PDB file of C-alpha atoms and ligand atoms in Angstrom:
ATOM      1  CA  MET A 205    -115.087 231.778 209.918  1.00 44.00           C
ATOM      2  CA  SER A 206    -115.592 231.563 206.207  1.00 44.00           C
ATOM      3  CA  ALA A 207    -117.638 233.950 204.120  1.00 44.00           C
ATOM      4  CA  THR A 208    -119.127 231.220 201.985  1.00 47.00           C
ATOM      5  CA  ASP A 209    -122.583 229.760 202.483  1.00 55.00           C
ATOM      6  CA  SER A 210    -124.877 230.834 205.294  1.00 64.00           C
ATOM      7  CA  PRO A 211    -124.398 228.604 208.305  1.00 71.00           C
ATOM      8  CA  GLU A 212    -127.228 226.267 209.185  1.00 76.00           C
ATOM      9  CA  PRO A 213    -128.965 227.409 212.379  1.00 77.00           C
ATOM     10  CA  ARG A 214    -127.916 224.208 214.102  1.00 76.00           C
ATOM     11  CA  GLN A 215    -124.281 225.021 213.418  1.00 85.00           C
ATOM     12  CA  ILE A 216    -124.591 228.468 214.952  1.00 91.00           C
ATOM     13  CA  HIS A 217    -123.459 228.658 218.548  1.00 95.00           C
ATOM     14  CA  VAL A 218    -123.940 231.966 220.307  1.00 97.00           C
ATOM     15  CA  LEU A 219    -122.342 232.919 223.609  1.00 98.00           C
ATOM     16  CA  VAL A 220    -124.618 235.243 225.561  1.00 98.00           C
ATOM     17  CA  ILE A 221    -122.813 237.281 228.222  1.00 98.00           C
ATOM     18  CA  GLU A 222    -125.474 238.959 230.328  1.00 97.00           C
ATOM     19  CA  ASP A 223    -125.832 239.220 234.087  1.00 96.00           C
ATOM     20  CA  GLU A 224    -129.574 239.818 234.225  1.00 95.00           C
ATOM     21  CA  ALA A 225    -131.193 236.400 234.283  1.00 95.00           C
ATOM     22  CA  ALA A 226    -134.533 237.519 232.871  1.00 94.00           C
ATOM     23  CA  ILE A 227    -132.916 239.171 229.869  1.00 95.00           C
ATOM     24  CA  ALA A 228    -130.546 236.271 229.293  1.00 96.00           C
ATOM     25  CA  ASP A 229    -133.417 233.812 229.403  1.00 96.00           C
ATOM     26  CA  THR A 230    -135.412 235.622 226.732  1.00 95.00           C
ATOM     27  CA  ILE A 231    -132.361 235.822 224.479  1.00 96.00           C
ATOM     28  CA  LEU A 232    -131.506 232.157 224.935  1.00 97.00           C
ATOM     29  CA  TYR A 233    -135.109 231.228 224.258  1.00 96.00           C
ATOM     30  CA  ALA A 234    -135.268 233.332 221.079  1.00 95.00           C
ATOM     31  CA  LEU A 235    -132.010 231.913 219.713  1.00 96.00           C
ATOM     32  CA  ARG A 236    -132.967 228.326 220.494  1.00 96.00           C
ATOM     33  CA  THR A 237    -136.396 228.855 218.947  1.00 94.00           C
ATOM     34  CA  GLU A 238    -134.547 229.768 215.747  1.00 92.00           C
ATOM     35  CA  GLY A 239    -132.709 226.483 216.003  1.00 93.00           C
ATOM     36  CA  MET A 240    -129.403 227.929 217.148  1.00 94.00           C
ATOM     37  CA  GLN A 241    -127.282 226.732 220.014  1.00 95.00           C
ATOM     38  CA  ALA A 242    -126.919 229.233 222.817  1.00 97.00           C
ATOM     39  CA  THR A 243    -124.703 229.246 225.896  1.00 97.00           C
ATOM     40  CA  HIS A 244    -124.980 231.667 228.782  1.00 98.00           C
ATOM     41  CA  GLU A 245    -122.290 233.282 230.896  1.00 98.00           C
ATOM     42  CA  VAL A 246    -123.116 235.707 233.704  1.00 97.00           C
ATOM     43  CA  LEU A 247    -119.650 237.199 234.133  1.00 97.00           C
ATOM     44  CA  GLY A 248    -117.226 238.686 231.656  1.00 97.00           C
ATOM     45  CA  ARG A 249    -113.927 237.182 232.764  1.00 96.00           C
ATOM     46  CA  PRO A 250    -114.994 233.531 232.693  1.00 96.00           C
ATOM     47  CA  ALA A 251    -116.698 234.208 229.362  1.00 97.00           C
ATOM     48  CA  LEU A 252    -113.454 235.537 227.917  1.00 96.00           C
ATOM     49  CA  GLU A 253    -111.658 232.394 229.039  1.00 95.00           C
ATOM     50  CA  ARG A 254    -114.310 230.280 227.332  1.00 96.00           C
ATOM     51  CA  LEU A 255    -113.852 232.284 224.165  1.00 95.00           C
ATOM     52  CA  ARG A 256    -110.149 231.497 224.248  1.00 93.00           C
ATOM     53  CA  ALA A 257    -110.767 227.802 224.699  1.00 92.00           C
ATOM     54  CA  GLU A 258    -113.959 227.048 222.807  1.00 92.00           C
ATOM     55  CA  SER A 259    -115.416 227.767 219.420  1.00 90.00           C
ATOM     56  CA  PHE A 260    -118.448 230.031 219.096  1.00 93.00           C
ATOM     57  CA  SER A 261    -120.090 231.714 216.111  1.00 92.00           C
ATOM     58  CA  LEU A 262    -121.000 235.021 217.693  1.00 95.00           C
ATOM     59  CA  VAL A 263    -121.035 236.841 221.027  1.00 96.00           C
ATOM     60  CA  ILE A 264    -123.898 238.845 222.495  1.00 96.00           C
ATOM     61  CA  LEU A 265    -122.257 241.045 225.083  1.00 95.00           C
ATOM     62  CA  ASP A 266    -123.914 243.179 227.727  1.00 94.00           C
ATOM     63  CA  VAL A 267    -122.030 246.428 228.298  1.00 91.00           C
ATOM     64  CA  GLY A 268    -122.696 246.531 232.041  1.00 91.00           C
ATOM     65  CA  LEU A 269    -121.421 243.371 233.688  1.00 95.00           C
ATOM     66  CA  PRO A 270    -120.636 242.990 237.399  1.00 95.00           C
ATOM     67  CA  ASP A 271    -117.005 242.050 236.913  1.00 96.00           C
ATOM     68  CA  ALA A 272    -116.028 243.836 233.731  1.00 92.00           C
ATOM     69  CA  ASN A 273    -116.942 246.583 231.331  1.00 89.00           C
ATOM     70  CA  GLY A 274    -118.211 245.160 228.032  1.00 90.00           C
ATOM     71  CA  PHE A 275    -116.083 247.601 226.029  1.00 87.00           C
ATOM     72  CA  ASP A 276    -112.879 246.539 227.762  1.00 89.00           C
ATOM     73  CA  LEU A 277    -113.854 242.933 227.329  1.00 92.00           C
ATOM     74  CA  CYS A 278    -114.419 243.418 223.624  1.00 91.00           C
ATOM     75  CA  ARG A 279    -111.031 245.070 223.213  1.00 86.00           C
ATOM     76  CA  GLU A 280    -109.371 242.145 224.945  1.00 90.00           C
ATOM     77  CA  LEU A 281    -111.346 239.729 222.815  1.00 90.00           C
ATOM     78  CA  ARG A 282    -110.192 241.486 219.648  1.00 83.00           C
ATOM     79  CA  ARG A 283    -106.580 240.722 220.514  1.00 84.00           C
ATOM     80  CA  PHE A 284    -107.165 237.063 219.779  1.00 85.00           C
ATOM     81  CA  SER A 285    -110.467 236.771 217.953  1.00 84.00           C
ATOM     82  CA  GLU A 286    -112.461 238.286 215.112  1.00 82.00           C
ATOM     83  CA  ILE A 287    -115.677 236.675 216.265  1.00 87.00           C
ATOM     84  CA  PRO A 288    -118.709 238.933 215.609  1.00 88.00           C
ATOM     85  CA  VAL A 289    -119.936 240.856 218.665  1.00 90.00           C
ATOM     86  CA  ILE A 290    -123.350 242.390 219.251  1.00 90.00           C
ATOM     87  CA  PHE A 291    -123.475 244.751 222.211  1.00 89.00           C
ATOM     88  CA  LEU A 292    -126.470 245.020 224.483  1.00 91.00           C
ATOM     89  CA  THR A 293    -126.646 248.534 225.813  1.00 86.00           C
ATOM     90  CA  ALA A 294    -128.980 250.137 228.287  1.00 81.00           C
ATOM     91  CA  ARG A 295    -128.152 253.806 227.964  1.00 76.00           C
ATOM     92  CA  ALA A 296    -127.803 256.364 225.223  1.00 69.00           C
ATOM     93  CA  ASP A 297    -124.273 257.274 226.251  1.00 69.00           C
ATOM     94  CA  GLU A 298    -123.273 253.629 225.861  1.00 72.00           C
ATOM     95  CA  VAL A 299    -124.668 253.698 222.338  1.00 71.00           C
ATOM     96  CA  ASP A 300    -122.533 256.743 221.677  1.00 64.00           C
ATOM     97  CA  ARG A 301    -119.467 254.814 222.692  1.00 65.00           C
ATOM     98  CA  VAL A 302    -120.389 251.816 220.558  1.00 67.00           C
ATOM     99  CA  VAL A 303    -120.939 253.894 217.458  1.00 61.00           C
ATOM    100  CA  GLY A 304    -118.287 256.472 218.185  1.00 51.00           C
ATOM    101  CA  LEU A 305    -115.279 254.407 219.115  1.00 53.00           C
ATOM    102  CA  GLU A 306    -113.328 251.738 217.367  1.00 60.00           C
ATOM    103  CA  ILE A 307    -114.293 249.043 219.814  1.00 68.00           C
ATOM    104  CA  GLY A 308    -114.721 246.402 217.182  1.00 69.00           C
ATOM    105  CA  ALA A 309    -118.420 245.726 217.591  1.00 75.00           C
ATOM    106  CA  ASP A 310    -120.483 244.435 214.712  1.00 77.00           C
ATOM    107  CA  ASP A 311    -123.801 245.723 215.914  1.00 80.00           C
ATOM    108  CA  TYR A 312    -125.604 246.884 219.014  1.00 81.00           C
ATOM    109  CA  VAL A 313    -129.083 246.557 220.431  1.00 84.00           C
ATOM    110  CA  THR A 314    -130.553 248.919 222.991  1.00 84.00           C
ATOM    111  CA  LYS A 315    -132.617 247.668 225.894  1.00 83.00           C
ATOM    112  CA  PRO A 316    -135.480 247.056 225.860  1.00 84.00           C
ATOM    113  CA  PHE A 317    -135.313 245.097 222.637  1.00 86.00           C
ATOM    114  CA  SER A 318    -137.178 242.389 220.825  1.00 88.00           C
ATOM    115  CA  PRO A 319    -135.422 239.038 221.327  1.00 90.00           C
ATOM    116  CA  ARG A 320    -136.731 237.902 217.948  1.00 88.00           C
ATOM    117  CA  GLU A 321    -135.204 240.923 216.276  1.00 87.00           C
ATOM    118  CA  LEU A 322    -131.942 240.223 218.051  1.00 91.00           C
ATOM    119  CA  ALA A 323    -131.999 236.636 216.762  1.00 92.00           C
ATOM    120  CA  ALA A 324    -132.657 237.997 213.267  1.00 88.00           C
ATOM    121  CA  ARG A 325    -129.625 240.277 213.552  1.00 87.00           C
ATOM    122  CA  VAL A 326    -127.484 237.337 214.561  1.00 91.00           C
ATOM    123  CA  ARG A 327    -128.527 235.631 211.339  1.00 88.00           C
ATOM    124  CA  VAL A 328    -127.816 238.728 209.256  1.00 83.00           C
ATOM    125  CA  ILE A 329    -124.340 239.171 210.688  1.00 83.00           C
ATOM    126  CA  LEU A 330    -123.444 235.527 210.252  1.00 85.00           C
ATOM    127  CA  ARG A 331    -124.892 235.447 206.751  1.00 80.00           C
ATOM    128  CA  ARG A 332    -122.650 238.269 205.658  1.00 69.00           C
ATOM    129  CA  GLY A 333    -119.673 236.403 207.023  1.00 61.00           C
ATOM    130  CA  GLY A 334    -118.760 238.325 210.134  1.00 48.00           C
ATOM    131  CA  ARG A 335    -115.999 240.867 210.504  1.00 44.00           C
ATOM    132  CA  ALA A 336    -113.152 238.989 209.006  1.00 37.00           C
ATOM    133  CA  ALA A 337    -114.845 238.470 205.662  1.00 33.00           C
ATOM    134  CA  GLY A 338    -115.275 242.124 204.692  1.00 32.00           C
ATOM    135  CA  GLY A 339    -114.734 242.527 200.988  1.00 30.00           C
ATOM    136  CA  ALA A 340    -117.172 242.063 198.219  1.00 26.00           C
ATOM    137  CA  ALA A 341    -120.570 241.061 199.450  1.00 29.00           C
ATOM    138  CA  PRO A 342    -121.267 242.186 203.013  1.00 31.00           C
ATOM    139  CA  GLY A 343    -124.106 244.496 203.886  1.00 33.00           C
ATOM    140  CA  LEU A 344    -127.669 244.612 204.995  1.00 33.00           C
ATOM    141  CA  THR A 345    -130.658 244.276 202.787  1.00 32.00           C
ATOM    142  CA  GLY A 346    -133.889 246.192 203.091  1.00 34.00           C
ATOM    143  CA  HIS A 347    -132.443 249.653 202.700  1.00 40.00           C
ATOM    144  CA  PRO A 348    -133.788 252.025 200.113  1.00 47.00           C
ATOM    145  CA  ALA A 349    -132.779 251.537 196.564  1.00 51.00           C
ATOM    146  CA  ARG A 350    -129.141 251.230 195.677  1.00 72.00           C
ATOM    147  CA  PHE A 351    -127.713 252.090 199.089  1.00 82.00           C
ATOM    148  CA  ARG A 352    -125.983 249.434 201.106  1.00 82.00           C
ATOM    149  CA  ILE A 353    -124.622 249.789 204.618  1.00 84.00           C
ATOM    150  CA  ASP A 354    -121.565 247.833 205.605  1.00 83.00           C
ATOM    151  CA  GLU A 355    -121.490 248.152 209.369  1.00 78.00           C
ATOM    152  CA  THR A 356    -118.238 246.274 209.668  1.00 77.00           C
ATOM    153  CA  SER A 357    -116.232 248.814 207.748  1.00 80.00           C
ATOM    154  CA  ARG A 358    -118.648 251.663 208.568  1.00 83.00           C
ATOM    155  CA  ARG A 359    -119.111 252.454 204.940  1.00 86.00           C
ATOM    156  CA  ILE A 360    -122.152 253.138 202.856  1.00 89.00           C
ATOM    157  CA  TYR A 361    -122.171 252.134 199.241  1.00 85.00           C
ATOM    158  CA  CYS A 362    -124.301 253.475 196.456  1.00 82.00           C
ATOM    159  CA  ALA A 363    -124.373 251.214 193.418  1.00 71.00           C
ATOM    160  CA  ASP A 364    -121.225 249.532 194.771  1.00 72.00           C
ATOM    161  CA  LYS A 365    -119.326 252.780 195.083  1.00 81.00           C
ATOM    162  CA  ALA A 366    -118.295 253.679 198.618  1.00 86.00           C
ATOM    163  CA  LEU A 367    -119.291 257.168 199.675  1.00 90.00           C
ATOM    164  CA  ASP A 368    -116.558 259.238 201.213  1.00 89.00           C
ATOM    165  CA  LEU A 369    -118.322 260.200 204.443  1.00 89.00           C
ATOM    166  CA  THR A 370    -117.235 261.748 207.689  1.00 87.00           C
ATOM    167  CA  ARG A 371    -118.251 259.963 210.872  1.00 84.00           C
ATOM    168  CA  TYR A 372    -121.294 262.176 211.409  1.00 86.00           C
ATOM    169  CA  GLU A 373    -122.338 261.994 207.780  1.00 90.00           C
ATOM    170  CA  TYR A 374    -122.154 258.204 207.990  1.00 91.00           C
ATOM    171  CA  HIS A 375    -124.404 258.067 211.033  1.00 90.00           C
ATOM    172  CA  LEU A 376    -126.819 260.621 209.585  1.00 93.00           C
ATOM    173  CA  LEU A 377    -127.153 258.735 206.317  1.00 93.00           C
ATOM    174  CA  ARG A 378    -127.439 255.407 208.063  1.00 90.00           C
ATOM    175  CA  ASN A 379    -130.191 256.812 210.279  1.00 89.00           C
ATOM    176  CA  PHE A 380    -132.078 258.085 207.239  1.00 90.00           C
ATOM    177  CA  LEU A 381    -131.713 254.825 205.330  1.00 87.00           C
ATOM    178  CA  GLU A 382    -132.939 252.834 208.288  1.00 82.00           C
ATOM    179  CA  HIS A 383    -135.929 255.121 208.813  1.00 83.00           C
ATOM    180  CA  PRO A 384    -137.069 256.260 205.386  1.00 79.00           C
ATOM    181  CA  GLU A 385    -139.792 258.896 205.292  1.00 82.00           C
ATOM    182  CA  GLN A 386    -139.590 259.523 209.022  1.00 86.00           C
ATOM    183  CA  ILE A 387    -139.061 263.164 209.909  1.00 90.00           C
ATOM    184  CA  PHE A 388    -136.258 263.828 212.391  1.00 90.00           C
ATOM    185  CA  SER A 389    -135.857 267.181 214.075  1.00 90.00           C
ATOM    186  CA  ARG A 390    -132.369 268.577 214.533  1.00 88.00           C
ATOM    187  CA  ASP A 391    -132.656 267.781 218.204  1.00 85.00           C
ATOM    188  CA  GLU A 392    -133.577 264.157 217.505  1.00 86.00           C
ATOM    189  CA  LEU A 393    -130.697 263.777 215.106  1.00 89.00           C
ATOM    190  CA  MET A 394    -128.377 265.291 217.633  1.00 86.00           C
ATOM    191  CA  GLN A 395    -129.611 262.961 220.381  1.00 82.00           C
ATOM    192  CA  ARG A 396    -129.233 259.940 218.126  1.00 83.00           C
ATOM    193  CA  ILE A 397    -125.880 260.680 216.618  1.00 83.00           C
ATOM    194  CA  TRP A 398    -123.797 263.126 218.578  1.00 79.00           C
ATOM    195  CA  THR A 399    -121.713 262.004 221.518  1.00 72.00           C
ATOM    196  CA  ALA A 400    -122.422 265.074 223.592  1.00 71.00           C
ATOM    197  CA  PRO A 401    -125.698 266.567 222.359  1.00 67.00           C
ATOM    198  CA  ASP A 402    -125.835 270.309 222.853  1.00 70.00           C
ATOM    199  CA  HIS A 403    -128.891 272.296 221.824  1.00 68.00           C
ATOM    200  CA  SER A 404    -126.835 275.364 221.089  1.00 68.00           C
ATOM    201  CA  LEU A 405    -125.098 273.358 218.406  1.00 71.00           C
ATOM    202  CA  GLU A 406    -128.160 272.388 216.426  1.00 74.00           C
ATOM    203  CA  ARG A 407    -126.814 274.334 213.498  1.00 80.00           C
ATOM    204  CA  THR A 408    -124.063 271.760 213.421  1.00 84.00           C
ATOM    205  CA  VAL A 409    -126.684 269.273 212.282  1.00 89.00           C
ATOM    206  CA  ASP A 410    -127.590 271.601 209.415  1.00 89.00           C
ATOM    207  CA  SER A 411    -124.031 271.882 208.261  1.00 88.00           C
ATOM    208  CA  HIS A 412    -123.501 268.127 208.295  1.00 90.00           C
ATOM    209  CA  ILE A 413    -126.793 267.650 206.455  1.00 94.00           C
ATOM    210  CA  LYS A 414    -125.581 270.142 203.878  1.00 93.00           C
ATOM    211  CA  THR A 415    -122.340 268.312 203.181  1.00 92.00           C
ATOM    212  CA  LEU A 416    -124.068 264.929 203.260  1.00 94.00           C
ATOM    213  CA  ARG A 417    -126.691 266.186 200.830  1.00 93.00           C
ATOM    214  CA  ALA A 418    -124.009 267.309 198.400  1.00 92.00           C
ATOM    215  CA  LYS A 419    -122.314 263.923 198.523  1.00 91.00           C
ATOM    216  CA  VAL A 420    -125.563 262.003 198.057  1.00 90.00           C
ATOM    217  CA  ARG A 421    -126.546 264.204 195.123  1.00 87.00           C
ATOM    218  CA  GLY A 422    -123.164 263.519 193.664  1.00 85.00           C
ATOM    219  CA  VAL A 423    -123.761 259.783 193.539  1.00 83.00           C
ATOM    220  CA  LEU A 424    -127.431 260.053 192.557  1.00 81.00           C
ATOM    221  CA  ASP A 425    -126.917 262.232 189.501  1.00 78.00           C
ATOM    222  CA  GLY A 426    -128.401 265.307 191.145  1.00 81.00           C
ATOM    223  CA  ILE A 427    -131.363 263.658 192.863  1.00 82.00           C
ATOM    224  CA  ASP A 428    -131.764 264.962 196.415  1.00 86.00           C
ATOM    225  CA  PRO A 429    -133.574 262.493 198.691  1.00 89.00           C
ATOM    226  CA  ILE A 430    -133.064 264.568 201.844  1.00 93.00           C
ATOM    227  CA  GLU A 431    -136.182 266.630 202.342  1.00 91.00           C
ATOM    228  CA  THR A 432    -136.262 269.703 204.533  1.00 92.00           C
ATOM    229  CA  HIS A 433    -139.467 270.170 206.475  1.00 91.00           C
ATOM    230  CA  ARG A 434    -139.542 273.756 207.614  1.00 88.00           C
ATOM    231  CA  GLY A 435    -139.819 273.967 211.397  1.00 86.00           C
ATOM    232  CA  LEU A 436    -139.874 270.176 211.719  1.00 89.00           C
ATOM    233  CA  GLY A 437    -136.645 268.727 210.486  1.00 92.00           C
ATOM    234  CA  TYR A 438    -135.384 266.370 207.823  1.00 94.00           C
ATOM    235  CA  SER A 439    -136.495 263.135 206.241  1.00 92.00           C
ATOM    236  CA  TRP A 440    -135.293 260.749 203.592  1.00 90.00           C
ATOM    237  CA  LYS A 441    -137.413 260.241 200.512  1.00 86.00           C
ATOM    238  CA  PRO A 442    -136.692 256.844 198.973  1.00 74.00           C
ATOM    239  CA  HIS A 443    -136.212 257.049 195.247  1.00 60.00           C
ATOM    240  CA  SER A 444    -136.627 254.367 192.645  1.00 44.00           C
TER     241      SER A 444
HETATM  242 CA1   CA B 223    -126.029 244.240 232.958  1.00 52.29          CA
END
């Protein structure tokens, strides 16, 4: 797809691959309410065949399908298509796999979720031009001043300069930017970001915070937005 103008809702056609009828129905309803076209497939294999044969704008893909694993399906899809994919996940360990592996997802939503929010994410992803576009102007709005997250390339920009972040630093910073002023304990950060959370390793969080803090200060001319709350955890203080 092209990275030019935002597609009209009517031109957006989403394929929803979800085996639970109740969930699929709410998604289809939310997308259609937004004026988009939405098609439903219950099984992964037939859906993949449709994706080979037909043209869709975006795929919403449940990780747990009766006939296929959503991750495997996405990998197969990536062999012939760059269509944006939003994963629906039910469990924390699935989230870990989405964020931790190079599966080629554009976003993920954890169940239970708001169908309206999901529809909004579809619009955001299509507005920024999907995976293939990359380049100059992708990214989400609404993050604190100057920072921009590009989920496609897993990079975070500050004033258009990409920060050189490790995987954990990326997820830590992204978490802070998406939840400004919310205090996260080490344990919460570990649960959210680490693949195999281990309480004995909570100091690991501190060390990643330390290196992240140094990098953020580097791009913010010495300003340190990461606040340490003794005995509680860390939060992000938006700056102007
Ligand atoms: Ca399922």
